[in-house]
Amino acid sequence: MLATEFKDAITAADRVLVQIRTAIVEGEIPAGTKISEPELARRYDLSRAPLREALARLERCHLIERTPNAGARVVKLSIEGLRSLYQLREELEGLACRLAAEHMTEQEIAEVRALLDQHLSTQRVREGESYYQEAGDVDFHYRVILGSKNPYLINILSDELYFLVRMYRVQLGMNGPRVSRAFDEHKAIINAIANRDGELADLLMRRHIAASKRNIEQQLLQQGTSHG
């Protein structure tokens, strides 16, 4: 589903879903913004029916939340939301690493290593300025999740929660002093998977996500506890 939405969005709802989702994840539509269907319909040149379908799908992946008598808003980025999300992420991505150590092929591992080499080749990663990863196949975490080969786990992590996690990562966690450390942690995780050491890969991923959570918490505290 994810790859289809990135490359071959066919229906009007598919197209506007990708556009609005990207705008939310990257902060072009700020966290906490009230959703105006007429405004979005004009902005994306879309009729209300496919727009409502797209918004319903965004609600299912937790980028939009509805409040009784207050309508729909883009989700706020908060310390409480981060802690709940990353608590679940630590558990599930740790499990994904254990399974990946069992099920990833040598070719898939080689492709992830090549992906990390590609990431390092960008000037901003080398200098520790920024570690922005596009969504999908060029995202280290997404590739490890797919490597688990567990369809239910993949559905939760790559569809239901993936873009909310990306919203925190993109807006608050992909620059600053964590950059070089995060890259080194990715290398250590794929090495553990390559060595078929699922226990170590699980531990390293949990530590990696916990460090990311602490970094984002600090960013949120500096911005006044929450976005929007």
PDB file of N, CA and C in Angstrom, residues 66-170:
ATOM      1  N   ARG A  66     -10.234  14.070  15.579  1.00  0.00           N
ATOM      2  CA  ARG A  66     -11.533  14.744  15.664  1.00  0.00           C
ATOM      3  C   ARG A  66     -11.954  14.877  17.117  1.00  0.00           C
ATOM      4  N   THR A  67     -12.466  16.041  17.465  1.00  0.00           N
ATOM      5  CA  THR A  67     -12.954  16.306  18.810  1.00  0.00           C
ATOM      6  C   THR A  67     -14.428  16.674  18.716  1.00  0.00           C
ATOM      7  N   PRO A  68     -15.291  16.071  19.555  1.00  0.00           N
ATOM      8  CA  PRO A  68     -16.715  16.411  19.514  1.00  0.00           C
ATOM      9  C   PRO A  68     -16.951  17.911  19.632  1.00  0.00           C
ATOM     10  N   ASN A  69     -17.773  18.417  18.748  1.00  0.00           N
ATOM     11  CA  ASN A  69     -18.154  19.839  18.715  1.00  0.00           C
ATOM     12  C   ASN A  69     -17.010  20.793  18.343  1.00  0.00           C
ATOM     13  N   ALA A  70     -15.842  20.238  17.990  1.00  0.00           N
ATOM     14  CA  ALA A  70     -14.720  21.106  17.635  1.00  0.00           C
ATOM     15  C   ALA A  70     -14.160  20.785  16.262  1.00  0.00           C
ATOM     16  N   GLY A  71     -14.631  19.719  15.647  1.00  0.00           N
ATOM     17  CA  GLY A  71     -14.177  19.378  14.308  1.00  0.00           C
ATOM     18  C   GLY A  71     -12.839  18.671  14.298  1.00  0.00           C
ATOM     19  N   ALA A  72     -12.190  18.696  13.151  1.00  0.00           N
ATOM     20  CA  ALA A  72     -10.934  17.967  12.950  1.00  0.00           C
ATOM     21  C   ALA A  72      -9.752  18.927  12.963  1.00  0.00           C
ATOM     22  N   ARG A  73      -8.646  18.461  13.520  1.00  0.00           N
ATOM     23  CA  ARG A  73      -7.397  19.208  13.544  1.00  0.00           C
ATOM     24  C   ARG A  73      -6.234  18.282  13.222  1.00  0.00           C
ATOM     25  N   VAL A  74      -5.168  18.876  12.710  1.00  0.00           N
ATOM     26  CA  VAL A  74      -3.912  18.144  12.621  1.00  0.00           C
ATOM     27  C   VAL A  74      -3.469  17.827  14.048  1.00  0.00           C
ATOM     28  N   VAL A  75      -2.954  16.625  14.254  1.00  0.00           N
ATOM     29  CA  VAL A  75      -2.538  16.214  15.592  1.00  0.00           C
ATOM     30  C   VAL A  75      -1.466  17.167  16.120  1.00  0.00           C
ATOM     31  N   LYS A  76      -1.476  17.401  17.419  1.00  0.00           N
ATOM     32  CA  LYS A  76      -0.443  18.211  18.053  1.00  0.00           C
ATOM     33  C   LYS A  76       0.750  17.334  18.398  1.00  0.00           C
ATOM     34  N   LEU A  77       1.938  17.915  18.333  1.00  0.00           N
ATOM     35  CA  LEU A  77       3.146  17.221  18.761  1.00  0.00           C
ATOM     36  C   LEU A  77       3.387  17.576  20.223  1.00  0.00           C
ATOM     37  N   SER A  78       3.262  16.595  21.092  1.00  0.00           N
ATOM     38  CA  SER A  78       3.360  16.844  22.520  1.00  0.00           C
ATOM     39  C   SER A  78       4.272  15.810  23.167  1.00  0.00           C
ATOM     40  N   ILE A  79       4.774  16.141  24.334  1.00  0.00           N
ATOM     41  CA  ILE A  79       5.614  15.200  25.080  1.00  0.00           C
ATOM     42  C   ILE A  79       4.811  13.957  25.447  1.00  0.00           C
ATOM     43  N   GLU A  80       3.559  14.145  25.857  1.00  0.00           N
ATOM     44  CA  GLU A  80       2.733  12.993  26.231  1.00  0.00           C
ATOM     45  C   GLU A  80       2.502  12.084  25.026  1.00  0.00           C
ATOM     46  N   GLY A  81       2.176  12.679  23.881  1.00  0.00           N
ATOM     47  CA  GLY A  81       1.967  11.877  22.678  1.00  0.00           C
ATOM     48  C   GLY A  81       3.235  11.176  22.242  1.00  0.00           C
ATOM     49  N   LEU A  82       4.361  11.881  22.327  1.00  0.00           N
ATOM     50  CA  LEU A  82       5.652  11.290  21.963  1.00  0.00           C
ATOM     51  C   LEU A  82       5.962  10.081  22.836  1.00  0.00           C
ATOM     52  N   ARG A  83       5.782  10.217  24.134  1.00  0.00           N
ATOM     53  CA  ARG A  83       6.121   9.120  25.040  1.00  0.00           C
ATOM     54  C   ARG A  83       5.262   7.892  24.770  1.00  0.00           C
ATOM     55  N   SER A  84       3.985   8.097  24.556  1.00  0.00           N
ATOM     56  CA  SER A  84       3.106   6.959  24.272  1.00  0.00           C
ATOM     57  C   SER A  84       3.477   6.284  22.956  1.00  0.00           C
ATOM     58  N   LEU A  85       3.725   7.109  21.932  1.00  0.00           N
ATOM     59  CA  LEU A  85       4.068   6.572  20.616  1.00  0.00           C
ATOM     60  C   LEU A  85       5.398   5.838  20.643  1.00  0.00           C
ATOM     61  N   TYR A  86       6.410   6.438  21.272  1.00  0.00           N
ATOM     62  CA  TYR A  86       7.733   5.832  21.255  1.00  0.00           C
ATOM     63  C   TYR A  86       7.846   4.637  22.196  1.00  0.00           C
ATOM     64  N   GLN A  87       7.015   4.584  23.230  1.00  0.00           N
ATOM     65  CA  GLN A  87       6.948   3.379  24.058  1.00  0.00           C
ATOM     66  C   GLN A  87       6.534   2.192  23.195  1.00  0.00           C
ATOM     67  N   LEU A  88       5.513   2.389  22.383  1.00  0.00           N
ATOM     68  CA  LEU A  88       5.056   1.331  21.484  1.00  0.00           C
ATOM     69  C   LEU A  88       6.092   1.060  20.400  1.00  0.00           C
ATOM     70  N   ARG A  89       6.691   2.133  19.882  1.00  0.00           N
ATOM     71  CA  ARG A  89       7.679   1.979  18.817  1.00  0.00           C
ATOM     72  C   ARG A  89       8.886   1.160  19.285  1.00  0.00           C
ATOM     73  N   GLU A  90       9.367   1.422  20.497  1.00  0.00           N
ATOM     74  CA  GLU A  90      10.493   0.638  21.021  1.00  0.00           C
ATOM     75  C   GLU A  90      10.176  -0.853  21.012  1.00  0.00           C
ATOM     76  N   GLU A  91       9.007  -1.211  21.502  1.00  0.00           N
ATOM     77  CA  GLU A  91       8.630  -2.617  21.576  1.00  0.00           C
ATOM     78  C   GLU A  91       8.521  -3.242  20.184  1.00  0.00           C
ATOM     79  N   LEU A  92       7.800  -2.568  19.294  1.00  0.00           N
ATOM     80  CA  LEU A  92       7.497  -3.165  18.000  1.00  0.00           C
ATOM     81  C   LEU A  92       8.693  -3.153  17.060  1.00  0.00           C
ATOM     82  N   GLU A  93       9.484  -2.073  17.060  1.00  0.00           N
ATOM     83  CA  GLU A  93      10.645  -2.071  16.180  1.00  0.00           C
ATOM     84  C   GLU A  93      11.755  -2.968  16.729  1.00  0.00           C
ATOM     85  N   GLY A  94      11.812  -3.134  18.047  1.00  0.00           N
ATOM     86  CA  GLY A  94      12.732  -4.125  18.602  1.00  0.00           C
ATOM     87  C   GLY A  94      12.364  -5.515  18.114  1.00  0.00           C
ATOM     88  N   LEU A  95      11.076  -5.837  18.154  1.00  0.00           N
ATOM     89  CA  LEU A  95      10.594  -7.116  17.629  1.00  0.00           C
ATOM     90  C   LEU A  95      10.903  -7.245  16.146  1.00  0.00           C
ATOM     91  N   ALA A  96      10.703  -6.168  15.390  1.00  0.00           N
ATOM     92  CA  ALA A  96      11.006  -6.195  13.955  1.00  0.00           C
ATOM     93  C   ALA A  96      12.464  -6.552  13.717  1.00  0.00           C
ATOM     94  N   CYS A  97      13.361  -6.035  14.548  1.00  0.00           N
ATOM     95  CA  CYS A  97      14.786  -6.355  14.406  1.00  0.00           C
ATOM     96  C   CYS A  97      15.063  -7.828  14.704  1.00  0.00           C
ATOM     97  N   ARG A  98      14.435  -8.359  15.748  1.00  0.00           N
ATOM     98  CA  ARG A  98      14.636  -9.782  16.052  1.00  0.00           C
ATOM     99  C   ARG A  98      14.201 -10.648  14.886  1.00  0.00           C
ATOM    100  N   LEU A  99      13.047 -10.314  14.319  1.00  0.00           N
ATOM    101  CA  LEU A  99      12.535 -11.093  13.192  1.00  0.00           C
ATOM    102  C   LEU A  99      13.380 -10.880  11.939  1.00  0.00           C
ATOM    103  N   ALA A 100      13.852  -9.648  11.741  1.00  0.00           N
ATOM    104  CA  ALA A 100      14.695  -9.364  10.574  1.00  0.00           C
ATOM    105  C   ALA A 100      15.979 -10.168  10.628  1.00  0.00           C
ATOM    106  N   ALA A 101      16.535 -10.359  11.833  1.00  0.00           N
ATOM    107  CA  ALA A 101      17.749 -11.158  11.970  1.00  0.00           C
ATOM    108  C   ALA A 101      17.518 -12.604  11.542  1.00  0.00           C
ATOM    109  N   GLU A 102      16.293 -13.055  11.638  1.00  0.00           N
ATOM    110  CA  GLU A 102      15.947 -14.409  11.202  1.00  0.00           C
ATOM    111  C   GLU A 102      15.608 -14.476   9.717  1.00  0.00           C
ATOM    112  N   HIS A 103      14.952 -13.443   9.202  1.00  0.00           N
ATOM    113  CA  HIS A 103      14.296 -13.581   7.899  1.00  0.00           C
ATOM    114  C   HIS A 103      14.869 -12.736   6.767  1.00  0.00           C
ATOM    115  N   MET A 104      15.629 -11.677   7.055  1.00  0.00           N
ATOM    116  CA  MET A 104      16.176 -10.882   5.963  1.00  0.00           C
ATOM    117  C   MET A 104      17.178 -11.703   5.165  1.00  0.00           C
ATOM    118  N   THR A 105      17.109 -11.596   3.865  1.00  0.00           N
ATOM    119  CA  THR A 105      18.071 -12.293   3.012  1.00  0.00           C
ATOM    120  C   THR A 105      19.389 -11.525   2.986  1.00  0.00           C
ATOM    121  N   GLU A 106      20.447 -12.202   2.549  1.00  0.00           N
ATOM    122  CA  GLU A 106      21.738 -11.533   2.422  1.00  0.00           C
ATOM    123  C   GLU A 106      21.646 -10.353   1.451  1.00  0.00           C
ATOM    124  N   GLN A 107      20.857 -10.536   0.383  1.00  0.00           N
ATOM    125  CA  GLN A 107      20.684  -9.458  -0.586  1.00  0.00           C
ATOM    126  C   GLN A 107      19.993  -8.254   0.044  1.00  0.00           C
ATOM    127  N   GLU A 108      18.965  -8.496   0.837  1.00  0.00           N
ATOM    128  CA  GLU A 108      18.258  -7.391   1.507  1.00  0.00           C
ATOM    129  C   GLU A 108      19.170  -6.663   2.489  1.00  0.00           C
ATOM    130  N   ILE A 109      19.989  -7.417   3.206  1.00  0.00           N
ATOM    131  CA  ILE A 109      20.939  -6.800   4.140  1.00  0.00           C
ATOM    132  C   ILE A 109      21.953  -5.945   3.377  1.00  0.00           C
ATOM    133  N   ALA A 110      22.437  -6.483   2.259  1.00  0.00           N
ATOM    134  CA  ALA A 110      23.389  -5.726   1.432  1.00  0.00           C
ATOM    135  C   ALA A 110      22.758  -4.439   0.916  1.00  0.00           C
ATOM    136  N   GLU A 111      21.479  -4.508   0.559  1.00  0.00           N
ATOM    137  CA  GLU A 111      20.791  -3.315   0.061  1.00  0.00           C
ATOM    138  C   GLU A 111      20.644  -2.264   1.160  1.00  0.00           C
ATOM    139  N   VAL A 112      20.386  -2.691   2.399  1.00  0.00           N
ATOM    140  CA  VAL A 112      20.281  -1.733   3.504  1.00  0.00           C
ATOM    141  C   VAL A 112      21.642  -1.098   3.789  1.00  0.00           C
ATOM    142  N   ARG A 113      22.691  -1.904   3.738  1.00  0.00           N
ATOM    143  CA  ARG A 113      24.033  -1.346   3.923  1.00  0.00           C
ATOM    144  C   ARG A 113      24.361  -0.326   2.830  1.00  0.00           C
ATOM    145  N   ALA A 114      23.985  -0.651   1.603  1.00  0.00           N
ATOM    146  CA  ALA A 114      24.205   0.298   0.503  1.00  0.00           C
ATOM    147  C   ALA A 114      23.397   1.575   0.722  1.00  0.00           C
ATOM    148  N   LEU A 115      22.186   1.416   1.268  1.00  0.00           N
ATOM    149  CA  LEU A 115      21.349   2.578   1.575  1.00  0.00           C
ATOM    150  C   LEU A 115      22.033   3.478   2.606  1.00  0.00           C
ATOM    151  N   LEU A 116      22.623   2.878   3.636  1.00  0.00           N
ATOM    152  CA  LEU A 116      23.320   3.671   4.643  1.00  0.00           C
ATOM    153  C   LEU A 116      24.543   4.366   4.053  1.00  0.00           C
ATOM    154  N   ASP A 117      25.242   3.686   3.143  1.00  0.00           N
ATOM    155  CA  ASP A 117      26.366   4.333   2.457  1.00  0.00           C
ATOM    156  C   ASP A 117      25.878   5.543   1.667  1.00  0.00           C
ATOM    157  N   GLN A 118      24.700   5.392   1.061  1.00  0.00           N
ATOM    158  CA  GLN A 118      24.100   6.508   0.318  1.00  0.00           C
ATOM    159  C   GLN A 118      23.769   7.657   1.254  1.00  0.00           C
ATOM    160  N   HIS A 119      23.217   7.331   2.424  1.00  0.00           N
ATOM    161  CA  HIS A 119      22.909   8.368   3.408  1.00  0.00           C
ATOM    162  C   HIS A 119      24.181   9.111   3.821  1.00  0.00           C
ATOM    163  N   LEU A 120      25.256   8.355   4.082  1.00  0.00           N
ATOM    164  CA  LEU A 120      26.495   8.959   4.530  1.00  0.00           C
ATOM    165  C   LEU A 120      27.107   9.860   3.460  1.00  0.00           C
ATOM    166  N   SER A 121      26.832   9.538   2.205  1.00  0.00           N
ATOM    167  CA  SER A 121      27.444  10.295   1.111  1.00  0.00           C
ATOM    168  C   SER A 121      26.909  11.716   1.011  1.00  0.00           C
ATOM    169  N   THR A 122      25.810  11.994   1.671  1.00  0.00           N
ATOM    170  CA  THR A 122      25.282  13.359   1.629  1.00  0.00           C
ATOM    171  C   THR A 122      26.092  14.229   2.577  1.00  0.00           C
ATOM    172  N   GLN A 123      26.412  15.417   2.154  1.00  0.00           N
ATOM    173  CA  GLN A 123      27.295  16.314   2.901  1.00  0.00           C
ATOM    174  C   GLN A 123      26.753  16.601   4.289  1.00  0.00           C
ATOM    175  N   ARG A 124      25.460  16.779   4.422  1.00  0.00           N
ATOM    176  CA  ARG A 124      24.882  17.209   5.699  1.00  0.00           C
ATOM    177  C   ARG A 124      24.986  16.102   6.748  1.00  0.00           C
ATOM    178  N   VAL A 125      24.882  14.820   6.327  1.00  0.00           N
ATOM    179  CA  VAL A 125      25.063  13.726   7.276  1.00  0.00           C
ATOM    180  C   VAL A 125      26.523  13.639   7.695  1.00  0.00           C
ATOM    181  N   ARG A 126      27.444  13.756   6.726  1.00  0.00           N
ATOM    182  CA  ARG A 126      28.871  13.656   7.038  1.00  0.00           C
ATOM    183  C   ARG A 126      29.290  14.720   8.040  1.00  0.00           C
ATOM    184  N   GLU A 127      28.719  15.894   7.923  1.00  0.00           N
ATOM    185  CA  GLU A 127      29.104  16.987   8.814  1.00  0.00           C
ATOM    186  C   GLU A 127      28.229  17.079  10.064  1.00  0.00           C
ATOM    187  N   GLY A 128      27.307  16.127  10.221  1.00  0.00           N
ATOM    188  CA  GLY A 128      26.479  16.103  11.415  1.00  0.00           C
ATOM    189  C   GLY A 128      25.437  17.188  11.473  1.00  0.00           C
ATOM    190  N   GLU A 129      25.010  17.689  10.315  1.00  0.00           N
ATOM    191  CA  GLU A 129      24.034  18.779  10.291  1.00  0.00           C
ATOM    192  C   GLU A 129      22.597  18.266  10.248  1.00  0.00           C
ATOM    193  N   SER A 130      22.352  17.296   9.401  1.00  0.00           N
ATOM    194  CA  SER A 130      20.976  16.828   9.226  1.00  0.00           C
ATOM    195  C   SER A 130      20.983  15.401   8.706  1.00  0.00           C
ATOM    196  N   TYR A 131      19.987  14.622   9.162  1.00  0.00           N
ATOM    197  CA  TYR A 131      19.856  13.240   8.689  1.00  0.00           C
ATOM    198  C   TYR A 131      18.412  13.032   8.264  1.00  0.00           C
ATOM    199  N   TYR A 132      18.045  13.684   7.169  1.00  0.00           N
ATOM    200  CA  TYR A 132      16.686  13.566   6.654  1.00  0.00           C
ATOM    201  C   TYR A 132      16.604  12.363   5.740  1.00  0.00           C
ATOM    202  N   GLN A 133      15.653  11.473   6.007  1.00  0.00           N
ATOM    203  CA  GLN A 133      15.414  10.320   5.153  1.00  0.00           C
ATOM    204  C   GLN A 133      14.024  10.444   4.541  1.00  0.00           C
ATOM    205  N   GLU A 134      13.950  10.305   3.240  1.00  0.00           N
ATOM    206  CA  GLU A 134      12.643  10.260   2.594  1.00  0.00           C
ATOM    207  C   GLU A 134      11.875   9.047   3.117  1.00  0.00           C
ATOM    208  N   ALA A 135      10.563   9.077   2.936  1.00  0.00           N
ATOM    209  CA  ALA A 135       9.741   7.964   3.401  1.00  0.00           C
ATOM    210  C   ALA A 135       9.880   6.764   2.474  1.00  0.00           C
ATOM    211  N   GLY A 136       9.522   5.601   3.015  1.00  0.00           N
ATOM    212  CA  GLY A 136       9.464   4.400   2.190  1.00  0.00           C
ATOM    213  C   GLY A 136      10.808   3.709   2.045  1.00  0.00           C
ATOM    214  N   ASP A 137      11.106   3.225   0.852  1.00  0.00           N
ATOM    215  CA  ASP A 137      12.243   2.350   0.634  1.00  0.00           C
ATOM    216  C   ASP A 137      13.593   2.968   0.952  1.00  0.00           C
ATOM    217  N   VAL A 138      13.689   4.292   1.029  1.00  0.00           N
ATOM    218  CA  VAL A 138      14.956   4.936   1.355  1.00  0.00           C
ATOM    219  C   VAL A 138      15.053   5.317   2.830  1.00  0.00           C
ATOM    220  N   ASP A 139      14.148   4.813   3.639  1.00  0.00           N
ATOM    221  CA  ASP A 139      14.159   5.013   5.085  1.00  0.00           C
ATOM    222  C   ASP A 139      14.670   3.724   5.735  1.00  0.00           C
ATOM    223  N   PHE A 140      15.747   3.819   6.478  1.00  0.00           N
ATOM    224  CA  PHE A 140      16.342   2.660   7.152  1.00  0.00           C
ATOM    225  C   PHE A 140      15.310   1.897   7.976  1.00  0.00           C
ATOM    226  N   HIS A 141      14.541   2.608   8.776  1.00  0.00           N
ATOM    227  CA  HIS A 141      13.578   1.940   9.653  1.00  0.00           C
ATOM    228  C   HIS A 141      12.534   1.186   8.843  1.00  0.00           C
ATOM    229  N   TYR A 142      12.049   1.780   7.783  1.00  0.00           N
ATOM    230  CA  TYR A 142      11.051   1.129   6.937  1.00  0.00           C
ATOM    231  C   TYR A 142      11.596  -0.171   6.353  1.00  0.00           C
ATOM    232  N   ARG A 143      12.857  -0.167   5.924  1.00  0.00           N
ATOM    233  CA  ARG A 143      13.450  -1.360   5.332  1.00  0.00           C
ATOM    234  C   ARG A 143      13.607  -2.478   6.367  1.00  0.00           C
ATOM    235  N   VAL A 144      13.978  -2.119   7.588  1.00  0.00           N
ATOM    236  CA  VAL A 144      14.091  -3.132   8.644  1.00  0.00           C
ATOM    237  C   VAL A 144      12.721  -3.703   8.982  1.00  0.00           C
ATOM    238  N   ILE A 145      11.725  -2.833   9.038  1.00  0.00           N
ATOM    239  CA  ILE A 145      10.363  -3.302   9.315  1.00  0.00           C
ATOM    240  C   ILE A 145       9.919  -4.311   8.260  1.00  0.00           C
ATOM    241  N   LEU A 146      10.143  -3.994   6.988  1.00  0.00           N
ATOM    242  CA  LEU A 146       9.801  -4.935   5.927  1.00  0.00           C
ATOM    243  C   LEU A 146      10.578  -6.239   6.085  1.00  0.00           C
ATOM    244  N   GLY A 147      11.803  -6.142   6.552  1.00  0.00           N
ATOM    245  CA  GLY A 147      12.645  -7.327   6.722  1.00  0.00           C
ATOM    246  C   GLY A 147      12.139  -8.288   7.778  1.00  0.00           C
ATOM    247  N   SER A 148      11.233  -7.822   8.640  1.00  0.00           N
ATOM    248  CA  SER A 148      10.657  -8.727   9.650  1.00  0.00           C
ATOM    249  C   SER A 148       9.819  -9.817   9.010  1.00  0.00           C
ATOM    250  N   LYS A 149       9.261  -9.527   7.834  1.00  0.00           N
ATOM    251  CA  LYS A 149       8.414 -10.457   7.067  1.00  0.00           C
ATOM    252  C   LYS A 149       7.133 -10.855   7.816  1.00  0.00           C
ATOM    253  N   ASN A 150       6.763 -10.052   8.815  1.00  0.00           N
ATOM    254  CA  ASN A 150       5.527 -10.302   9.563  1.00  0.00           C
ATOM    255  C   ASN A 150       4.471  -9.310   9.082  1.00  0.00           C
ATOM    256  N   PRO A 151       3.446  -9.763   8.359  1.00  0.00           N
ATOM    257  CA  PRO A 151       2.508  -8.822   7.733  1.00  0.00           C
ATOM    258  C   PRO A 151       1.736  -7.968   8.724  1.00  0.00           C
ATOM    259  N   TYR A 152       1.424  -8.498   9.901  1.00  0.00           N
ATOM    260  CA  TYR A 152       0.675  -7.712  10.880  1.00  0.00           C
ATOM    261  C   TYR A 152       1.560  -6.618  11.482  1.00  0.00           C
ATOM    262  N   LEU A 153       2.796  -6.956  11.773  1.00  0.00           N
ATOM    263  CA  LEU A 153       3.736  -5.975  12.298  1.00  0.00           C
ATOM    264  C   LEU A 153       4.015  -4.896  11.260  1.00  0.00           C
ATOM    265  N   ILE A 154       4.182  -5.305  10.018  1.00  0.00           N
ATOM    266  CA  ILE A 154       4.417  -4.351   8.931  1.00  0.00           C
ATOM    267  C   ILE A 154       3.242  -3.395   8.791  1.00  0.00           C
ATOM    268  N   ASN A 155       2.027  -3.918   8.901  1.00  0.00           N
ATOM    269  CA  ASN A 155       0.844  -3.074   8.773  1.00  0.00           C
ATOM    270  C   ASN A 155       0.801  -2.012   9.872  1.00  0.00           C
ATOM    271  N   ILE A 156       1.086  -2.420  11.111  1.00  0.00           N
ATOM    272  CA  ILE A 156       1.039  -1.466  12.221  1.00  0.00           C
ATOM    273  C   ILE A 156       2.119  -0.397  12.072  1.00  0.00           C
ATOM    274  N   LEU A 157       3.338  -0.827  11.751  1.00  0.00           N
ATOM    275  CA  LEU A 157       4.468   0.094  11.751  1.00  0.00           C
ATOM    276  C   LEU A 157       4.624   0.886  10.462  1.00  0.00           C
ATOM    277  N   SER A 158       4.232   0.314   9.326  1.00  0.00           N
ATOM    278  CA  SER A 158       4.467   1.018   8.060  1.00  0.00           C
ATOM    279  C   SER A 158       3.228   1.709   7.515  1.00  0.00           C
ATOM    280  N   ASP A 159       2.069   1.400   8.057  1.00  0.00           N
ATOM    281  CA  ASP A 159       0.846   2.075   7.628  1.00  0.00           C
ATOM    282  C   ASP A 159       0.210   2.865   8.774  1.00  0.00           C
ATOM    283  N   GLU A 160      -0.131   2.180   9.850  1.00  0.00           N
ATOM    284  CA  GLU A 160      -0.917   2.825  10.896  1.00  0.00           C
ATOM    285  C   GLU A 160      -0.127   3.891  11.663  1.00  0.00           C
ATOM    286  N   LEU A 161       1.134   3.614  12.005  1.00  0.00           N
ATOM    287  CA  LEU A 161       1.905   4.521  12.845  1.00  0.00           C
ATOM    288  C   LEU A 161       3.031   5.249  12.128  1.00  0.00           C
ATOM    289  N   TYR A 162       3.379   4.808  10.942  1.00  0.00           N
ATOM    290  CA  TYR A 162       4.604   5.250  10.278  1.00  0.00           C
ATOM    291  C   TYR A 162       4.670   6.766  10.095  1.00  0.00           C
ATOM    292  N   PHE A 163       3.597   7.373   9.629  1.00  0.00           N
ATOM    293  CA  PHE A 163       3.662   8.794   9.296  1.00  0.00           C
ATOM    294  C   PHE A 163       3.566   9.691  10.526  1.00  0.00           C
ATOM    295  N   LEU A 164       2.940   9.216  11.577  1.00  0.00           N
ATOM    296  CA  LEU A 164       2.971   9.980  12.825  1.00  0.00           C
ATOM    297  C   LEU A 164       4.390   9.967  13.398  1.00  0.00           C
ATOM    298  N   VAL A 165       5.040   8.799  13.371  1.00  0.00           N
ATOM    299  CA  VAL A 165       6.442   8.732  13.783  1.00  0.00           C
ATOM    300  C   VAL A 165       7.286   9.675  12.931  1.00  0.00           C
ATOM    301  N   ARG A 166       7.059   9.663  11.612  1.00  0.00           N
ATOM    302  CA  ARG A 166       7.824  10.540  10.720  1.00  0.00           C
ATOM    303  C   ARG A 166       7.580  12.011  11.037  1.00  0.00           C
ATOM    304  N   MET A 167       6.381  12.336  11.437  1.00  0.00           N
ATOM    305  CA  MET A 167       6.069  13.732  11.769  1.00  0.00           C
ATOM    306  C   MET A 167       6.965  14.216  12.915  1.00  0.00           C
ATOM    307  N   TYR A 168       7.102  13.402  13.962  1.00  0.00           N
ATOM    308  CA  TYR A 168       8.003  13.752  15.053  1.00  0.00           C
ATOM    309  C   TYR A 168       9.447  13.778  14.577  1.00  0.00           C
ATOM    310  N   ARG A 169       9.850  12.756  13.803  1.00  0.00           N
ATOM    311  CA  ARG A 169      11.247  12.670  13.358  1.00  0.00           C
ATOM    312  C   ARG A 169      11.612  13.839  12.445  1.00  0.00           C
ATOM    313  N   VAL A 170      10.758  14.133  11.469  1.00  0.00           N
ATOM    314  CA  VAL A 170      11.087  15.157  10.482  1.00  0.00           C
ATOM    315  C   VAL A 170      11.107  16.549  11.103  1.00  0.00           C
TER     316      VAL A 170
END
